[in-house]
Short mmCIF file of C-alpha atoms and ligand atoms in Angstrom, two decimals:
data_model
loop_
_atom_site.label_atom_id
_atom_site.label_comp_id
_atom_site.label_asym_id
_atom_site.label_seq_id
_atom_site.Cartn_x
_atom_site.Cartn_y
_atom_site.Cartn_z
CA MET A 1 8.53 -110.32 2.22
CA ALA A 2 9.68 -114.29 3.22
CA LYS A 3 12.01 -116.03 1.12
CA LYS A 4 11.68 -119.41 0.81
CA THR A 5 14.14 -121.20 3.56
CA THR A 6 17.22 -121.88 1.30
CA LYS A 7 18.08 -125.45 2.42
CA LYS A 8 19.93 -127.45 -0.15
CA SER A 9 20.68 -130.75 0.51
CA ASN A 10 19.96 -133.65 2.96
CA GLU A 11 20.42 -137.01 3.50
CA THR A 12 17.03 -138.09 2.33
CA GLY A 13 16.67 -135.87 0.07
CA TRP A 14 13.41 -134.65 1.53
CA ASP A 15 12.55 -130.65 2.29
CA TYR A 16 9.78 -128.71 3.62
CA ALA A 17 7.19 -126.22 2.35
CA PRO A 18 8.03 -122.90 4.10
CA SER A 19 5.87 -122.34 6.95
CA LEU A 20 5.92 -118.76 7.57
CA GLU A 21 4.85 -117.18 11.08
CA SER A 22 2.43 -114.20 10.40
CA ILE A 23 3.51 -110.86 11.62
CA GLY A 24 0.04 -109.39 10.41
CA HIS A 25 -1.03 -109.44 14.62
CA ILE A 26 1.86 -106.99 15.61
CA ASP A 27 1.90 -103.67 16.63
CA LEU A 28 5.15 -101.61 16.00
CA LYS A 29 5.35 -97.95 16.01
CA GLU A 30 7.43 -95.71 13.31
CA SER A 31 9.36 -94.11 16.17
CA TYR A 32 9.78 -94.94 20.01
CA ASP A 33 10.78 -92.46 22.74
CA LEU A 34 12.25 -93.08 26.16
CA PHE A 35 10.42 -94.64 28.85
CA ILE A 36 11.04 -92.27 31.89
CA ASP A 37 9.07 -91.86 35.12
CA GLY A 38 5.92 -93.71 33.36
CA LYS A 39 5.92 -91.40 30.50
CA TRP A 40 6.93 -91.75 26.99
CA VAL A 41 9.78 -88.79 26.40
CA LYS A 42 11.87 -87.24 23.78
CA PRO A 43 15.69 -87.69 23.85
CA SER A 44 16.95 -84.35 25.03
CA SER A 45 19.40 -84.53 21.71
CA GLY A 46 16.51 -84.93 19.25
CA LYS A 47 18.26 -87.69 17.80
CA TYR A 48 17.01 -91.34 16.73
CA PHE A 49 18.52 -94.24 15.26
CA GLU A 50 17.26 -97.21 13.21
CA THR A 51 17.12 -100.76 14.07
CA ILE A 52 16.75 -103.31 11.83
CA ASN A 53 15.47 -106.71 10.64
CA PRO A 54 18.96 -108.42 10.12
CA ALA A 55 17.36 -111.22 8.09
CA ASN A 56 16.47 -108.49 5.40
CA GLU A 57 18.12 -105.36 6.30
CA LYS A 58 15.02 -103.18 6.24
CA VAL A 59 14.48 -100.67 9.09
CA LEU A 60 11.77 -101.87 11.73
CA ALA A 61 11.58 -98.58 13.63
CA LYS A 62 13.56 -95.37 14.93
CA VAL A 63 14.72 -95.42 18.38
CA ALA A 64 15.63 -92.80 20.75
CA HIS A 65 19.53 -92.19 21.38
CA ALA A 66 19.12 -91.14 25.15
CA ASN A 67 22.15 -89.23 26.28
CA GLU A 68 23.39 -87.88 29.60
CA GLU A 69 20.94 -85.64 30.47
CA ASP A 70 18.10 -88.34 29.49
CA VAL A 71 20.01 -90.93 31.69
CA ASP A 72 19.97 -88.14 34.35
CA ARG A 73 16.28 -87.87 34.31
CA ALA A 74 15.87 -91.54 34.14
CA VAL A 75 18.22 -92.05 37.27
CA LYS A 76 16.38 -89.38 38.92
CA ALA A 77 12.91 -90.81 38.46
CA ALA A 78 14.14 -94.44 39.66
CA ARG A 79 15.70 -92.82 43.07
CA LYS A 80 12.41 -90.86 43.42
CA ALA A 81 10.31 -93.78 42.93
CA TYR A 82 12.50 -95.86 45.48
CA ASP A 83 12.70 -93.39 48.10
CA THR A 84 8.64 -92.22 47.92
CA VAL A 85 6.77 -95.32 46.61
CA TRP A 86 8.78 -98.55 46.10
CA SER A 87 10.71 -99.30 49.33
CA LYS A 88 7.86 -98.10 51.04
CA MET A 89 5.11 -100.54 49.58
CA PRO A 90 4.40 -103.76 51.28
CA ALA A 91 6.26 -106.54 49.57
CA SER A 92 3.31 -108.44 49.01
CA GLU A 93 1.95 -105.04 46.93
CA ARG A 94 5.03 -105.35 44.83
CA ALA A 95 4.65 -109.06 44.18
CA LYS A 96 1.32 -108.40 42.48
CA TYR A 97 2.71 -105.93 40.12
CA ILE A 98 5.60 -108.34 39.19
CA PHE A 99 3.21 -111.03 38.72
CA ARG A 100 0.92 -108.84 36.80
CA ILE A 101 3.84 -108.29 34.33
CA ALA A 102 4.52 -111.87 33.83
CA ARG A 103 0.69 -112.31 33.38
CA LEU A 104 0.60 -109.62 30.17
CA MET A 105 4.13 -110.78 28.87
CA GLN A 106 2.22 -113.84 28.65
CA GLU A 107 -0.95 -112.81 27.14
CA ARG A 108 1.65 -111.01 24.39
CA ALA A 109 3.91 -113.84 23.94
CA ARG A 110 3.27 -114.29 20.42
CA GLU A 111 3.85 -110.72 19.44
CA LEU A 112 6.85 -110.49 21.46
CA SER A 113 8.15 -113.71 19.76
CA VAL A 114 7.37 -112.29 16.57
CA ILE A 115 9.09 -109.00 17.21
CA GLU A 116 12.19 -110.80 19.06
CA THR A 117 12.59 -112.53 15.77
CA LEU A 118 12.25 -109.56 13.82
CA ASP A 119 14.90 -107.39 15.46
CA ALA A 120 16.98 -109.85 16.26
CA GLY A 121 17.04 -112.36 13.63
CA LYS A 122 16.42 -115.50 15.59
CA SER A 123 14.34 -118.15 14.89
CA ILE A 124 11.02 -117.80 15.63
CA ARG A 125 11.02 -121.71 17.06
CA GLU A 126 13.42 -120.18 19.28
CA SER A 127 11.94 -116.82 20.21
CA ARG A 128 8.49 -118.44 20.67
CA ASP A 129 9.86 -121.63 22.72
CA ILE A 130 12.60 -120.57 24.52
CA ASP A 131 13.33 -116.67 25.19
CA VAL A 132 9.63 -115.44 25.71
CA PRO A 133 8.24 -118.10 27.86
CA LEU A 134 11.61 -118.38 30.06
CA ALA A 135 11.44 -114.52 30.18
CA CYS A 136 7.52 -114.88 31.58
CA ASN A 137 8.94 -117.65 33.94
CA HIS A 138 11.41 -115.40 35.29
CA PHE A 139 9.12 -112.75 36.42
CA PHE A 140 6.73 -115.72 37.74
CA TYR A 141 9.64 -116.95 39.81
CA TYR A 142 10.66 -113.49 41.19
CA ALA A 143 7.12 -112.68 41.96
CA GLY A 144 6.73 -115.49 44.03
CA TRP A 145 10.04 -114.52 46.04
CA ALA A 146 8.84 -110.97 46.56
CA ASP A 147 6.97 -111.22 49.77
CA LYS A 148 9.18 -114.01 50.87
CA LEU A 149 12.43 -112.73 51.24
CA GLU A 150 12.86 -113.15 54.86
CA TYR A 151 12.92 -116.97 53.93
CA ALA A 152 15.75 -115.98 51.41
CA PHE A 153 17.89 -114.64 53.69
CA PRO A 154 16.56 -116.66 56.94
CA ASN A 155 17.64 -114.67 59.97
CA ARG A 156 19.65 -111.98 58.26
CA ASP A 157 18.66 -108.23 58.06
CA PHE A 158 18.54 -107.18 54.20
CA GLU A 159 17.87 -104.07 52.45
CA PRO A 160 17.54 -103.14 48.77
CA LEU A 161 20.32 -101.69 47.22
CA GLY A 162 18.26 -98.59 45.56
CA VAL A 163 18.33 -97.74 41.90
CA ALA A 164 19.99 -100.75 39.56
CA GLY A 165 21.40 -99.80 36.44
CA GLN A 166 21.42 -102.32 33.78
CA ILE A 167 22.68 -102.81 30.66
CA ILE A 168 22.33 -106.26 28.39
CA PRO A 169 23.18 -107.45 25.02
CA TRP A 170 21.67 -108.44 21.90
CA ASN A 171 21.62 -112.34 21.90
CA PHE A 172 18.62 -112.80 24.24
CA PRO A 173 16.97 -109.22 24.18
CA LEU A 174 14.04 -109.80 26.31
CA LEU A 175 15.27 -112.77 28.27
CA MET A 176 18.07 -110.48 29.39
CA ALA A 177 15.89 -107.67 30.23
CA ALA A 178 13.70 -110.50 32.52
CA TRP A 179 16.70 -111.61 34.35
CA LYS A 180 17.85 -108.36 35.18
CA ILE A 181 14.33 -106.65 35.88
CA ALA A 182 12.73 -109.28 37.89
CA PRO A 183 14.96 -109.88 40.42
CA ALA A 184 15.85 -105.82 41.06
CA LEU A 185 11.89 -105.50 41.66
CA ALA A 186 11.29 -108.45 43.62
CA ALA A 187 13.96 -107.24 46.05
CA GLY A 188 12.67 -103.65 46.46
CA ASN A 189 15.04 -101.85 43.87
CA THR A 190 13.93 -99.30 41.20
CA VAL A 191 15.67 -99.53 37.79
CA VAL A 192 17.37 -97.93 34.34
CA LEU A 193 17.48 -100.63 31.59
CA LYS A 194 19.30 -100.06 28.35
CA PRO A 195 18.48 -102.61 25.85
CA ALA A 196 21.42 -103.24 23.06
CA GLU A 197 21.32 -100.84 19.77
CA THR A 198 20.74 -103.56 17.58
CA THR A 199 17.37 -105.01 19.43
CA PRO A 200 15.93 -102.43 21.39
CA LEU A 201 11.92 -103.11 20.61
CA THR A 202 11.12 -106.06 22.66
CA ALA A 203 12.62 -103.71 25.82
CA LEU A 204 10.11 -101.09 24.65
CA LYS A 205 7.26 -103.65 24.17
CA LEU A 206 7.98 -104.48 27.62
CA ALA A 207 7.73 -100.86 28.58
CA GLU A 208 4.43 -100.62 26.92
CA ILE A 209 3.60 -103.40 29.08
CA ILE A 210 4.77 -102.26 32.09
CA GLU A 211 2.81 -98.94 31.63
CA LEU A 212 -0.19 -101.18 31.36
CA SER A 213 0.27 -103.31 34.33
CA GLY A 214 0.09 -99.76 36.46
CA LEU A 215 3.45 -100.00 37.98
CA PRO A 216 4.04 -97.04 40.08
CA PRO A 217 6.42 -94.34 37.34
CA GLY A 218 9.77 -94.39 37.65
CA VAL A 219 10.25 -97.79 39.20
CA VAL A 220 11.24 -99.32 35.81
CA ASN A 221 12.80 -96.59 33.25
CA ILE A 222 13.92 -97.60 29.53
CA VAL A 223 16.48 -95.51 27.80
CA THR A 224 17.74 -96.87 24.55
CA GLY A 225 21.02 -96.42 23.20
CA PHE A 226 24.70 -96.88 22.46
CA GLY A 227 27.65 -97.55 24.40
CA ASP A 228 27.59 -93.85 25.23
CA THR A 229 24.35 -94.35 26.98
CA GLY A 230 25.38 -97.58 28.67
CA ALA A 231 28.50 -95.47 29.91
CA ALA A 232 26.38 -92.39 31.28
CA ILE A 233 24.47 -94.96 33.39
CA VAL A 234 27.61 -96.94 34.78
CA GLU A 235 29.10 -93.21 35.75
CA HIS A 236 25.80 -91.77 37.09
CA PRO A 237 26.54 -90.86 40.83
CA GLU A 238 23.33 -91.98 41.96
CA VAL A 239 23.37 -95.64 40.44
CA ASN A 240 23.79 -98.30 43.31
CA LYS A 241 24.22 -101.14 41.66
CA VAL A 242 25.04 -102.19 37.84
CA ALA A 243 24.56 -105.48 36.23
CA PHE A 244 26.06 -105.97 32.64
CA THR A 245 25.71 -108.48 30.23
CA GLY A 246 28.19 -108.27 27.17
CA SER A 247 31.70 -108.38 25.88
CA THR A 248 35.01 -108.79 28.19
CA ALA A 249 36.04 -105.62 26.91
CA VAL A 250 33.29 -103.47 28.10
CA GLY A 251 32.78 -105.57 31.53
CA LYS A 252 36.71 -104.73 32.41
CA HIS A 253 35.89 -101.06 31.28
CA ILE A 254 32.78 -100.93 33.47
CA GLN A 255 34.99 -102.39 36.37
CA ARG A 256 37.18 -99.58 36.02
CA ALA A 257 34.65 -96.91 35.99
CA VAL A 258 33.27 -97.99 39.05
CA ALA A 259 36.55 -98.78 41.07
CA GLY A 260 36.59 -96.59 44.47
CA THR A 261 32.44 -96.13 44.47
CA ASP A 262 30.52 -98.17 46.51
CA LYS A 263 28.60 -99.21 43.47
CA LYS A 264 27.91 -103.03 43.45
CA VAL A 265 28.42 -104.75 40.46
CA THR A 266 27.67 -107.94 38.65
CA LEU A 267 29.12 -109.13 35.32
CA GLU A 268 28.21 -111.53 32.85
CA LEU A 269 30.60 -111.60 30.19
CA GLY A 270 31.65 -113.79 27.45
CA GLY A 271 32.77 -117.62 27.13
CA LYS A 272 34.27 -120.50 25.25
CA SER A 273 32.48 -123.16 26.70
CA SER A 274 33.88 -127.23 26.23
CA ASN A 275 30.81 -129.89 25.44
CA ILE A 276 32.59 -133.15 26.25
CA ILE A 277 31.95 -136.44 24.80
CA PHE A 278 33.00 -139.68 25.87
CA GLU A 279 33.20 -142.89 24.66
CA ASP A 280 30.21 -144.43 26.72
CA ALA A 281 27.81 -141.34 26.05
CA PRO A 282 24.62 -141.73 23.95
CA ILE A 283 26.44 -140.79 21.07
CA ASP A 284 22.95 -139.61 18.64
CA GLN A 285 22.08 -137.92 21.88
CA ALA A 286 25.21 -136.16 21.98
CA VAL A 287 25.11 -135.02 18.49
CA GLU A 288 21.88 -133.51 19.22
CA GLY A 289 23.26 -131.53 21.93
CA ILE A 290 26.50 -130.59 20.08
CA ILE A 291 24.13 -129.32 17.47
CA ASN A 292 22.20 -127.30 20.21
CA GLY A 293 25.01 -126.27 22.23
CA ILE A 294 26.70 -124.16 19.25
CA PHE A 295 24.02 -123.70 16.45
CA PHE A 296 21.32 -122.49 19.07
CA ASN A 297 20.57 -118.86 18.57
CA GLN A 298 23.35 -118.63 15.19
CA GLY A 299 25.95 -119.32 18.53
CA HIS A 300 24.84 -115.97 19.72
CA VAL A 301 25.06 -117.51 23.38
CA CYS A 302 27.55 -116.63 26.04
CA CYS A 303 27.79 -120.11 27.14
CA ALA A 304 27.63 -121.86 23.71
CA GLY A 305 29.71 -125.22 23.62
CA SER A 306 31.99 -124.02 21.19
CA ARG A 307 34.97 -126.27 22.04
CA LEU A 308 33.82 -129.67 21.47
CA PHE A 309 36.03 -132.39 23.15
CA VAL A 310 35.37 -136.06 21.93
CA GLN A 311 37.20 -139.08 23.33
CA GLU A 312 39.16 -140.76 20.55
CA SER A 313 37.83 -144.05 20.04
CA VAL A 314 34.44 -142.38 19.09
CA ALA A 315 35.50 -139.10 17.38
CA GLU A 316 35.02 -140.92 13.89
CA LEU A 317 31.70 -141.75 14.48
CA VAL A 318 31.01 -138.39 16.21
CA VAL A 319 32.30 -136.16 13.44
CA ARG A 320 30.37 -138.53 10.81
CA LYS A 321 27.25 -138.23 12.51
CA LEU A 322 27.54 -134.26 13.45
CA LYS A 323 28.30 -133.57 9.69
CA GLN A 324 25.16 -135.57 8.51
CA ARG A 325 23.14 -133.64 10.98
CA MET A 326 24.71 -130.19 10.14
CA ASP A 327 23.79 -131.23 6.52
CA SER A 328 19.98 -131.40 7.56
CA LEU A 329 20.00 -128.12 9.10
CA TYR A 330 17.54 -125.43 7.87
CA VAL A 331 19.67 -121.64 7.33
CA GLY A 332 17.42 -118.72 6.64
CA ASP A 333 14.31 -116.51 7.06
CA PRO A 334 13.88 -116.96 10.91
CA LEU A 335 10.01 -116.18 10.64
CA ASP A 336 9.88 -120.05 8.81
CA LYS A 337 9.11 -122.67 11.45
CA ASN A 338 11.73 -124.82 9.91
CA THR A 339 14.44 -122.66 10.48
CA ASP A 340 17.12 -123.92 12.79
CA ILE A 341 19.58 -121.25 12.10
CA GLY A 342 18.31 -117.67 11.58
CA ALA A 343 20.35 -114.25 10.75
CA ILE A 344 23.19 -113.38 12.01
CA ASN A 345 22.52 -110.74 14.46
CA SER A 346 24.33 -107.69 12.80
CA LYS A 347 26.69 -107.06 9.83
CA GLU A 348 29.51 -106.02 12.42
CA GLN A 349 29.09 -109.42 14.28
CA LEU A 350 28.99 -111.35 10.71
CA GLU A 351 32.40 -109.79 9.77
CA VAL A 352 33.56 -110.88 12.92
CA ILE A 353 32.46 -114.38 12.64
CA ASN A 354 34.19 -114.20 9.42
CA LYS A 355 37.21 -113.21 10.27
CA TYR A 356 37.71 -116.29 12.71
CA ILE A 357 36.80 -118.35 10.01
CA LYS A 358 39.35 -116.91 7.69
CA ILE A 359 41.94 -117.49 10.97
CA GLY A 360 40.81 -120.76 11.32
CA ILE A 361 41.38 -121.64 7.70
CA GLU A 362 45.03 -120.16 7.81
CA GLU A 363 45.89 -121.89 11.37
CA GLY A 364 45.86 -124.75 8.87
CA ALA A 365 42.38 -126.10 10.79
CA GLU A 366 40.17 -128.26 8.31
CA MET A 367 36.65 -126.84 7.96
CA TYR A 368 33.53 -128.09 7.40
CA GLN A 369 30.38 -126.34 6.35
CA PRO A 370 27.27 -128.15 4.74
CA ASN A 371 26.56 -126.83 0.86
CA CYS A 372 23.29 -124.61 1.92
CA GLU A 373 22.54 -121.42 -0.22
CA LEU A 374 22.30 -118.55 1.71
CA PRO A 375 19.50 -115.44 1.20
CA ASP A 376 20.83 -112.87 -0.87
CA LYS A 377 19.77 -110.40 1.42
CA GLY A 378 20.21 -110.14 5.50
CA TYR A 379 23.59 -112.00 7.05
CA PHE A 380 23.74 -115.51 7.35
CA CYS A 381 26.31 -117.56 8.09
CA ARG A 382 26.30 -121.46 7.42
CA PRO A 383 26.99 -123.71 10.10
CA THR A 384 30.91 -124.39 10.56
CA LEU A 385 33.00 -127.52 12.22
CA PHE A 386 36.80 -126.79 12.52
CA SER A 387 38.83 -130.02 12.91
CA ASN A 388 42.67 -130.48 13.24
CA VAL A 389 42.62 -128.04 15.59
CA ALA A 390 45.38 -127.30 17.98
CA GLN A 391 44.51 -126.12 21.59
CA SER A 392 46.75 -123.02 20.90
CA ASN A 393 44.92 -122.14 17.81
CA VAL A 394 42.84 -118.79 18.00
CA ILE A 395 39.67 -120.41 17.01
CA ALA A 396 40.18 -122.91 20.14
CA GLN A 397 40.81 -119.75 22.31
CA GLU A 398 38.63 -116.87 21.71
CA GLU A 399 34.94 -116.10 21.72
CA ILE A 400 33.41 -116.44 17.94
CA PHE A 401 29.80 -115.63 19.15
CA GLY A 402 28.40 -117.32 16.20
CA PRO A 403 27.92 -120.98 14.57
CA VAL A 404 31.72 -121.85 14.92
CA LEU A 405 32.72 -125.16 16.39
CA THR A 406 36.14 -126.45 17.31
CA ILE A 407 36.82 -130.16 17.55
CA GLN A 408 39.66 -131.41 19.12
CA THR A 409 39.67 -135.44 20.56
CA PHE A 410 41.36 -136.61 23.99
CA ARG A 411 42.05 -140.05 25.78
CA THR A 412 41.90 -139.58 29.27
CA VAL A 413 39.71 -137.71 31.68
CA ASP A 414 42.52 -135.95 33.12
CA GLU A 415 43.94 -134.64 29.71
CA VAL A 416 40.22 -133.69 29.10
CA ILE A 417 39.79 -131.53 32.05
CA GLN A 418 43.48 -129.83 31.59
CA LYS A 419 42.15 -128.74 28.04
CA ALA A 420 38.79 -127.94 29.17
CA ASN A 421 40.01 -125.74 31.65
CA ASN A 422 42.62 -124.10 29.74
CA SER A 423 40.52 -120.97 28.91
CA PRO A 424 40.57 -117.28 30.13
CA TYR A 425 36.73 -118.13 30.33
CA GLY A 426 34.72 -120.29 32.44
CA LEU A 427 30.93 -119.98 31.70
CA ALA A 428 29.64 -123.50 31.32
CA ALA A 429 30.68 -127.05 30.06
CA GLY A 430 28.72 -130.14 29.05
CA VAL A 431 29.59 -133.53 29.82
CA TRP A 432 28.09 -136.62 27.96
CA THR A 433 28.86 -139.87 29.72
CA ASP A 434 26.48 -143.01 30.67
CA LYS A 435 28.82 -142.80 34.34
CA GLY A 436 27.25 -141.11 37.30
CA SER A 437 30.68 -140.85 39.19
CA ARG A 438 32.49 -139.53 35.96
CA ILE A 439 29.95 -136.51 35.95
CA PHE A 440 30.28 -136.04 39.39
CA ASN A 441 34.13 -135.92 39.03
CA LEU A 442 33.74 -133.74 36.38
CA THR A 443 31.69 -130.95 37.46
CA SER A 444 34.05 -130.53 40.50
CA LYS A 445 36.99 -130.07 38.63
CA LEU A 446 35.65 -127.98 35.66
CA ARG A 447 36.01 -124.32 36.11
CA ALA A 448 32.58 -123.35 34.82
CA GLY A 449 30.01 -121.85 36.54
CA VAL A 450 27.24 -124.09 34.96
CA VAL A 451 28.08 -127.89 34.10
CA TRP A 452 25.38 -129.62 32.07
CA ALA A 453 25.32 -133.26 32.23
CA ASN A 454 23.85 -135.19 29.14
CA THR A 455 22.06 -132.02 27.87
CA TYR A 456 23.42 -128.47 27.02
CA ASN A 457 21.64 -125.05 26.81
CA LYS A 458 19.09 -125.79 29.64
CA PHE A 459 17.77 -122.46 31.74
CA ASP A 460 15.38 -122.70 34.46
CA PRO A 461 14.66 -119.33 36.49
CA ALA A 462 15.31 -121.64 39.74
CA SER A 463 18.93 -122.30 39.06
CA PRO A 464 21.65 -119.72 38.85
CA PHE A 465 23.81 -118.91 36.25
CA GLY A 466 27.24 -116.93 35.94
CA GLY A 467 30.97 -117.45 35.49
CA TYR A 468 34.26 -118.37 36.59
CA LYS A 469 37.72 -116.13 35.62
CA GLU A 470 36.92 -113.61 32.72
CA SER A 471 33.47 -114.96 32.17
CA GLY A 472 32.35 -112.33 35.07
CA PHE A 473 31.05 -112.91 38.58
CA GLY A 474 28.07 -112.91 40.12
CA ARG A 475 24.85 -115.19 39.59
CA GLU A 476 21.77 -114.51 38.01
CA GLY A 477 18.45 -116.75 38.37
CA GLY A 478 17.64 -118.60 41.54
CA LEU A 479 18.27 -117.45 45.21
CA HIS A 480 21.76 -115.96 44.21
CA GLY A 481 20.37 -113.60 41.28
CA LEU A 482 17.99 -112.10 44.41
CA ARG A 483 21.26 -112.18 46.53
CA ALA A 484 22.74 -109.40 43.99
CA TYR A 485 19.99 -106.92 44.75
CA VAL A 486 20.20 -106.77 48.33
CA LYS A 487 22.59 -105.56 50.89
CA LEU A 488 22.87 -108.22 53.92
CA LYS A 489 23.38 -106.58 57.19
P1 NAI B 1 29.24 -104.84 24.14
O1 NAI B 1 29.88 -105.50 25.19
O2 NAI B 1 29.56 -103.69 23.39
O3 NAI B 1 27.56 -104.46 24.06
C1 NAI B 1 26.99 -105.24 24.87
C2 NAI B 1 25.93 -103.89 26.09
O4 NAI B 1 26.72 -102.90 26.26
C3 NAI B 1 25.24 -102.85 24.51
O5 NAI B 1 23.70 -102.53 25.45
C4 NAI B 1 26.22 -101.50 24.55
O6 NAI B 1 25.54 -100.74 24.33
C5 NAI B 1 26.60 -101.71 26.26
N1 NAI B 1 27.81 -101.07 26.02
C6 NAI B 1 29.04 -100.70 24.74
N2 NAI B 1 29.79 -99.93 25.67
C7 NAI B 1 29.44 -99.45 26.80
C8 NAI B 1 30.32 -98.91 28.10
N3 NAI B 1 31.29 -98.38 27.31
N4 NAI B 1 29.47 -98.82 28.76
C9 NAI B 1 28.40 -99.11 29.21
N5 NAI B 1 27.85 -100.12 28.32
C10 NAI B 1 28.29 -100.22 26.97
O7 NAI B 1 28.73 -106.15 22.98
P2 NAI B 1 29.19 -106.12 21.65
O8 NAI B 1 29.79 -105.23 21.02
O9 NAI B 1 27.74 -105.90 20.86
O10 NAI B 1 29.68 -107.50 20.92
C11 NAI B 1 31.13 -107.80 21.02
C12 NAI B 1 31.43 -109.29 21.54
O11 NAI B 1 30.90 -109.24 22.60
C13 NAI B 1 30.62 -110.29 20.90
O12 NAI B 1 31.56 -110.55 19.73
C14 NAI B 1 30.58 -111.37 21.67
O13 NAI B 1 31.61 -111.88 21.89
C15 NAI B 1 30.53 -110.64 23.13
N6 NAI B 1 29.27 -110.68 23.52
C16 NAI B 1 29.00 -111.42 24.56
C17 NAI B 1 27.68 -111.09 25.33
C18 NAI B 1 27.05 -112.27 26.63
O14 NAI B 1 26.05 -112.80 26.51
N7 NAI B 1 28.14 -112.58 27.44
C19 NAI B 1 26.64 -110.88 24.89
C20 NAI B 1 26.89 -110.20 23.56
C21 NAI B 1 28.43 -109.77 23.02
MG1 MG B 2 17.59 -104.92 15.25
#
């Protein structure tokens, strides 16, 4: 099934033979039901939908479409598990279950990585080295907190919120499930989670792992479906907390839906993050950071460094090196270990990205794409750089969520702060400079939840992540992430 990675040109003229990850060791069923109250149950409508591999458009499995009735069953199971088991259990026992889930995920890391790559289109290198290890680490990290909550919230009385309804997107399917489930369980809540419709498989594998871990029935319920399933979770009166990661449009819709209820909400929405290169930065490392910032995971990253700001004196050098590096990127089969840029997650998302590329050209920006061939099946996009971009251009303002980078220059620190902050979003930023004082100056003035210094897209379960402005509110990860799942009294 694997195609040769279709890379064509690079400076040295070198090429690598394909190095395909085997898929023989994975276990995928033809069809998946809903995981409710510790059992696999059929959707009450009898409806299933297909999830495909975006790299070759082949169907991977059929997945149940949960409706309101199914969501109600899941929420009731979560409520019962909360009232009768999970909230009564000693915290040290809860910790053991979370720890066990982490261990089981680690044992199946290889299978989870391959399934993630098949279902989402992301390169195997990323799912294997980033998504899956980070997801395991999240469970390990929060397992550690579960019986130490009195140190997390010293001198405060606290209690769990109850049932958490969690809705996640398709860009980091297993990792987002871990970000949501692990802190909720550690703080003593029970969960109803809905994965995205294009990437439900690793969440369903996680349900199998949870079943294997012996976690009491109903503590975690996984329901698959579309926006209507998500809406049913948000609107269910017995859900005490809604945690959502996805588009700003749906985030706003959720906020309206919970207005006037006492549901707690955390929203992690889009971004248009800036990556700022000063003239004294280590240029080669910065170029790697730019590449990692925007082309990592096909640019399907809410905190992608999609707006590049380069100090005028080094702009020509940076652009030359950047183009050279873009020429050497491998675009193609996500299962190939050489692949840097895998498949775009869905046809719809590819259309969105192509629409923005067209807008960029029409706006008069100058486009650069390496001259690599793309596979004839599947959804692929070349890494794209736009220069000659004005601050007011649509491509510099709106989230594209694809491998598309805009570059602008600046002269002074104040100018770049003003430009970087000129966005409705505020999720992340990167600063590249040799000067420590400048880093501190910028980290305090950039309106972004995360600011990376001389690196980009680095994550750790212990450090909180979240946004300013239209990028949402609430933090995930670290102690802050735990705080989002308790009521402090
Ligand atoms: P989306 O926001 O529609 O989907 C995210 C999740 O929300 C999915 O599980 C979906 O089924 C669910 N959902 C959809 N409508 C809902 C509703 N009314 N109530 C409750 N849940 C609902 O995102 P979509 O359409 O897949 O992507 C559109 C754009 O959103 C992307 O182009 C990108 O710009 C942005 N996005 C941002 C993400 C982030 O990490 N911040 C992740 C995914 C998309
Ligand atoms: Mg899929």
